[in-house]
Amino acid sequence: GTQIYYKDWAKGQPIVFSHGWPLSADAWEDQMIFLAVRGYRCIAHDRRGHGRSGQPWDGNDMDTYADDLAELVAALDLRDAIHIGHSTGGGEVTGYIGRHGTNRVAKAVLIGAISPLMLKTQSN
């Protein structure tokens, strides 16, 4: 699989941040610091093709982004997690919930989110 870079700060109920296009985990640092000092575990990853994560030729679609997020959540054994997604990250969060369910999810926050469906048509 593709190597996914992530930051994992502090302890407590996990908050997982999913960034917008074409940003990285660094976009969430102010929010992570604010919440980490208030007792939350804050995790932010660089989506595949972004920042310090792998830059594969294939797999740059919303289903794969959602599956990558599921693998990260499972690898870190996150439970009762709050997922926050901005722009493309919102599509990633909703895709993750749609494909993998809510067993590990406490809440989802979507900020200016796109749909988890990215569709290629003749016009694009």
PDB file of C-alpha atoms in Angstrom:
ATOM      1  CA  GLY A   1       0.000   0.000   0.000  1.00  0.00           C
ATOM      2  CA  THR A   2       0.815   3.650  -0.152  1.00  0.00           C
ATOM      3  CA  GLN A   3       2.657   5.136   2.803  1.00  0.00           C
ATOM      4  CA  ILE A   4       0.416   7.642   4.617  1.00  0.00           C
ATOM      5  CA  TYR A   5       2.103  10.297   6.759  1.00  0.00           C
ATOM      6  CA  TYR A   6       0.270  11.375   9.900  1.00  0.00           C
ATOM      7  CA  LYS A   7       0.674  13.429  13.078  1.00  0.00           C
ATOM      8  CA  ASP A   8      -0.610  11.926  16.326  1.00  0.00           C
ATOM      9  CA  TRP A   9      -0.633  14.337  19.255  1.00  0.00           C
ATOM     10  CA  ALA A  10      -1.717  13.990  22.883  1.00  0.00           C
ATOM     11  CA  LYS A  11      -4.111  11.576  24.554  1.00  0.00           C
ATOM     12  CA  GLY A  12      -7.871  11.484  25.012  1.00  0.00           C
ATOM     13  CA  GLN A  13     -10.864  11.068  22.732  1.00  0.00           C
ATOM     14  CA  PRO A  14      -9.472  11.030  19.188  1.00  0.00           C
ATOM     15  CA  ILE A  15     -10.210  13.760  16.680  1.00  0.00           C
ATOM     16  CA  VAL A  16      -9.216  12.857  13.115  1.00  0.00           C
ATOM     17  CA  PHE A  17      -8.650  15.761  10.727  1.00  0.00           C
ATOM     18  CA  SER A  18      -8.964  15.319   6.940  1.00  0.00           C
ATOM     19  CA  HIS A  19      -7.583  18.219   4.911  1.00  0.00           C
ATOM     20  CA  GLY A  20      -8.840  19.877   1.746  1.00  0.00           C
ATOM     21  CA  TRP A  21      -7.289  19.807  -1.708  1.00  0.00           C
ATOM     22  CA  PRO A  22      -4.279  20.376  -2.172  1.00  0.00           C
ATOM     23  CA  LEU A  23      -3.333  20.941   1.464  1.00  0.00           C
ATOM     24  CA  SER A  24      -1.718  18.648   4.046  1.00  0.00           C
ATOM     25  CA  ALA A  25      -1.951  17.778   7.737  1.00  0.00           C
ATOM     26  CA  ASP A  26      -0.139  21.042   8.472  1.00  0.00           C
ATOM     27  CA  ALA A  27      -3.337  22.951   7.624  1.00  0.00           C
ATOM     28  CA  TRP A  28      -4.825  21.701  10.911  1.00  0.00           C
ATOM     29  CA  GLU A  29      -1.967  22.545  13.299  1.00  0.00           C
ATOM     30  CA  ASP A  30      -3.664  25.500  15.015  1.00  0.00           C
ATOM     31  CA  GLN A  31      -6.811  23.468  15.655  1.00  0.00           C
ATOM     32  CA  MET A  32      -4.763  20.462  16.777  1.00  0.00           C
ATOM     33  CA  ILE A  33      -2.788  22.500  19.307  1.00  0.00           C
ATOM     34  CA  PHE A  34      -5.971  24.132  20.631  1.00  0.00           C
ATOM     35  CA  LEU A  35      -7.723  20.785  21.112  1.00  0.00           C
ATOM     36  CA  ALA A  36      -4.700  18.744  22.262  1.00  0.00           C
ATOM     37  CA  VAL A  37      -4.095  21.039  25.243  1.00  0.00           C
ATOM     38  CA  ARG A  38      -7.781  20.591  26.115  1.00  0.00           C
ATOM     39  CA  GLY A  39      -7.520  16.819  26.437  1.00  0.00           C
ATOM     40  CA  TYR A  40      -8.132  15.448  22.947  1.00  0.00           C
ATOM     41  CA  ARG A  41      -5.927  13.128  20.928  1.00  0.00           C
ATOM     42  CA  CYS A  42      -5.453  14.850  17.566  1.00  0.00           C
ATOM     43  CA  ILE A  43      -4.563  12.959  14.393  1.00  0.00           C
ATOM     44  CA  ALA A  44      -4.087  14.551  10.980  1.00  0.00           C
ATOM     45  CA  HIS A  45      -2.800  12.761   7.908  1.00  0.00           C
ATOM     46  CA  ASP A  46      -1.507  13.761   4.503  1.00  0.00           C
ATOM     47  CA  ARG A  47      -3.847  12.147   1.976  1.00  0.00           C
ATOM     48  CA  ARG A  48      -2.116  10.009  -0.669  1.00  0.00           C
ATOM     49  CA  GLY A  49      -0.655  12.274  -3.348  1.00  0.00           C
ATOM     50  CA  HIS A  50      -0.340  15.150  -0.857  1.00  0.00           C
ATOM     51  CA  GLY A  51       2.391  16.417   1.451  1.00  0.00           C
ATOM     52  CA  ARG A  52       4.666  13.728   2.867  1.00  0.00           C
ATOM     53  CA  SER A  53       2.515  10.731   1.907  1.00  0.00           C
ATOM     54  CA  GLY A  54       3.285   8.499  -1.051  1.00  0.00           C
ATOM     55  CA  GLN A  55       2.710   9.891  -4.526  1.00  0.00           C
ATOM     56  CA  PRO A  56       1.267   6.892  -6.415  1.00  0.00           C
ATOM     57  CA  TRP A  57       0.121   7.041 -10.012  1.00  0.00           C
ATOM     58  CA  ASP A  58      -3.121   5.208  -9.219  1.00  0.00           C
ATOM     59  CA  GLY A  59      -5.632   5.383  -6.393  1.00  0.00           C
ATOM     60  CA  ASN A  60      -6.373   9.091  -6.409  1.00  0.00           C
ATOM     61  CA  ASP A  61     -10.121   8.703  -6.033  1.00  0.00           C
ATOM     62  CA  MET A  62     -12.570   9.162  -3.184  1.00  0.00           C
ATOM     63  CA  ASP A  63     -13.087   5.443  -2.517  1.00  0.00           C
ATOM     64  CA  THR A  64      -9.349   4.895  -2.129  1.00  0.00           C
ATOM     65  CA  TYR A  65      -9.024   7.983   0.083  1.00  0.00           C
ATOM     66  CA  ALA A  66     -11.810   6.569   2.289  1.00  0.00           C
ATOM     67  CA  ASP A  67     -10.114   3.163   2.408  1.00  0.00           C
ATOM     68  CA  ASP A  68      -6.767   4.767   3.309  1.00  0.00           C
ATOM     69  CA  LEU A  69      -8.494   6.583   6.171  1.00  0.00           C
ATOM     70  CA  ALA A  70     -10.059   3.304   7.334  1.00  0.00           C
ATOM     71  CA  GLU A  71      -6.630   1.639   7.338  1.00  0.00           C
ATOM     72  CA  LEU A  72      -5.172   4.489   9.399  1.00  0.00           C
ATOM     73  CA  VAL A  73      -8.069   4.387  11.891  1.00  0.00           C
ATOM     74  CA  ALA A  74      -7.664   0.611  12.253  1.00  0.00           C
ATOM     75  CA  ALA A  75      -3.855   0.767  12.527  1.00  0.00           C
ATOM     76  CA  LEU A  76      -4.132   3.320  15.350  1.00  0.00           C
ATOM     77  CA  ASP A  77      -7.091   1.397  16.846  1.00  0.00           C
ATOM     78  CA  LEU A  78      -9.139   4.589  17.092  1.00  0.00           C
ATOM     79  CA  ARG A  79     -12.547   4.260  18.720  1.00  0.00           C
ATOM     80  CA  ASP A  80     -15.211   6.859  19.500  1.00  0.00           C
ATOM     81  CA  ALA A  81     -13.436   9.199  17.070  1.00  0.00           C
ATOM     82  CA  ILE A  82     -14.632  12.606  15.971  1.00  0.00           C
ATOM     83  CA  HIS A  83     -13.894  13.083  12.262  1.00  0.00           C
ATOM     84  CA  ILE A  84     -13.496  16.591  10.888  1.00  0.00           C
ATOM     85  CA  GLY A  85     -13.232  17.061   7.132  1.00  0.00           C
ATOM     86  CA  HIS A  86     -12.740  20.214   5.084  1.00  0.00           C
ATOM     87  CA  SER A  87     -13.497  20.343   1.347  1.00  0.00           C
ATOM     88  CA  THR A  88     -12.119  17.118  -0.173  1.00  0.00           C
ATOM     89  CA  GLY A  89     -11.539  15.924   3.386  1.00  0.00           C
ATOM     90  CA  GLY A  90     -15.286  16.115   3.962  1.00  0.00           C
ATOM     91  CA  GLY A  91     -15.819  13.818   0.998  1.00  0.00           C
ATOM     92  CA  GLU A  92     -13.183  11.515   2.442  1.00  0.00           C
ATOM     93  CA  VAL A  93     -14.967  11.424   5.818  1.00  0.00           C
ATOM     94  CA  THR A  94     -18.404  10.751   4.319  1.00  0.00           C
ATOM     95  CA  GLY A  95     -16.900   8.147   1.996  1.00  0.00           C
ATOM     96  CA  TYR A  96     -15.209   6.479   4.974  1.00  0.00           C
ATOM     97  CA  ILE A  97     -18.489   6.328   6.911  1.00  0.00           C
ATOM     98  CA  GLY A  98     -20.396   5.115   3.858  1.00  0.00           C
ATOM     99  CA  ARG A  99     -17.887   2.369   3.040  1.00  0.00           C
ATOM    100  CA  HIS A 100     -16.774   1.336   6.536  1.00  0.00           C
ATOM    101  CA  GLY A 101     -19.649   2.224   8.846  1.00  0.00           C
ATOM    102  CA  THR A 102     -19.859   4.107  12.117  1.00  0.00           C
ATOM    103  CA  ASN A 103     -18.539   1.525  14.604  1.00  0.00           C
ATOM    104  CA  ARG A 104     -15.462   3.648  15.344  1.00  0.00           C
ATOM    105  CA  VAL A 105     -17.130   7.042  14.773  1.00  0.00           C
ATOM    106  CA  ALA A 106     -18.623   9.255  17.496  1.00  0.00           C
ATOM    107  CA  LYS A 107     -19.329  12.325  15.359  1.00  0.00           C
ATOM    108  CA  ALA A 108     -18.560  13.836  11.979  1.00  0.00           C
ATOM    109  CA  VAL A 109     -18.013  17.522  11.250  1.00  0.00           C
ATOM    110  CA  LEU A 110     -18.053  18.636   7.613  1.00  0.00           C
ATOM    111  CA  ILE A 111     -16.695  22.060   6.664  1.00  0.00           C
ATOM    112  CA  GLY A 112     -17.347  23.208   3.093  1.00  0.00           C
ATOM    113  CA  ALA A 113     -17.349  19.542   2.133  1.00  0.00           C
ATOM    114  CA  ILE A 114     -17.540  18.127  -1.355  1.00  0.00           C
ATOM    115  CA  SER A 115     -19.501  15.053  -2.277  1.00  0.00           C
ATOM    116  CA  PRO A 116     -17.633  11.745  -1.921  1.00  0.00           C
ATOM    117  CA  LEU A 117     -18.450  11.092  -5.591  1.00  0.00           C
ATOM    118  CA  MET A 118     -15.966  12.412  -8.127  1.00  0.00           C
ATOM    119  CA  LEU A 119     -17.179  11.579 -11.595  1.00  0.00           C
ATOM    120  CA  LYS A 120     -15.317  11.729 -14.885  1.00  0.00           C
ATOM    121  CA  THR A 121     -17.474  12.894 -17.766  1.00  0.00           C
ATOM    122  CA  GLN A 122     -16.788  13.948 -21.358  1.00  0.00           C
ATOM    123  CA  SER A 123     -16.629  17.591 -20.258  1.00  0.00           C
ATOM    124  CA  ASN A 124     -13.828  17.090 -17.739  1.00  0.00           C
TER     125      ASN A 124
END
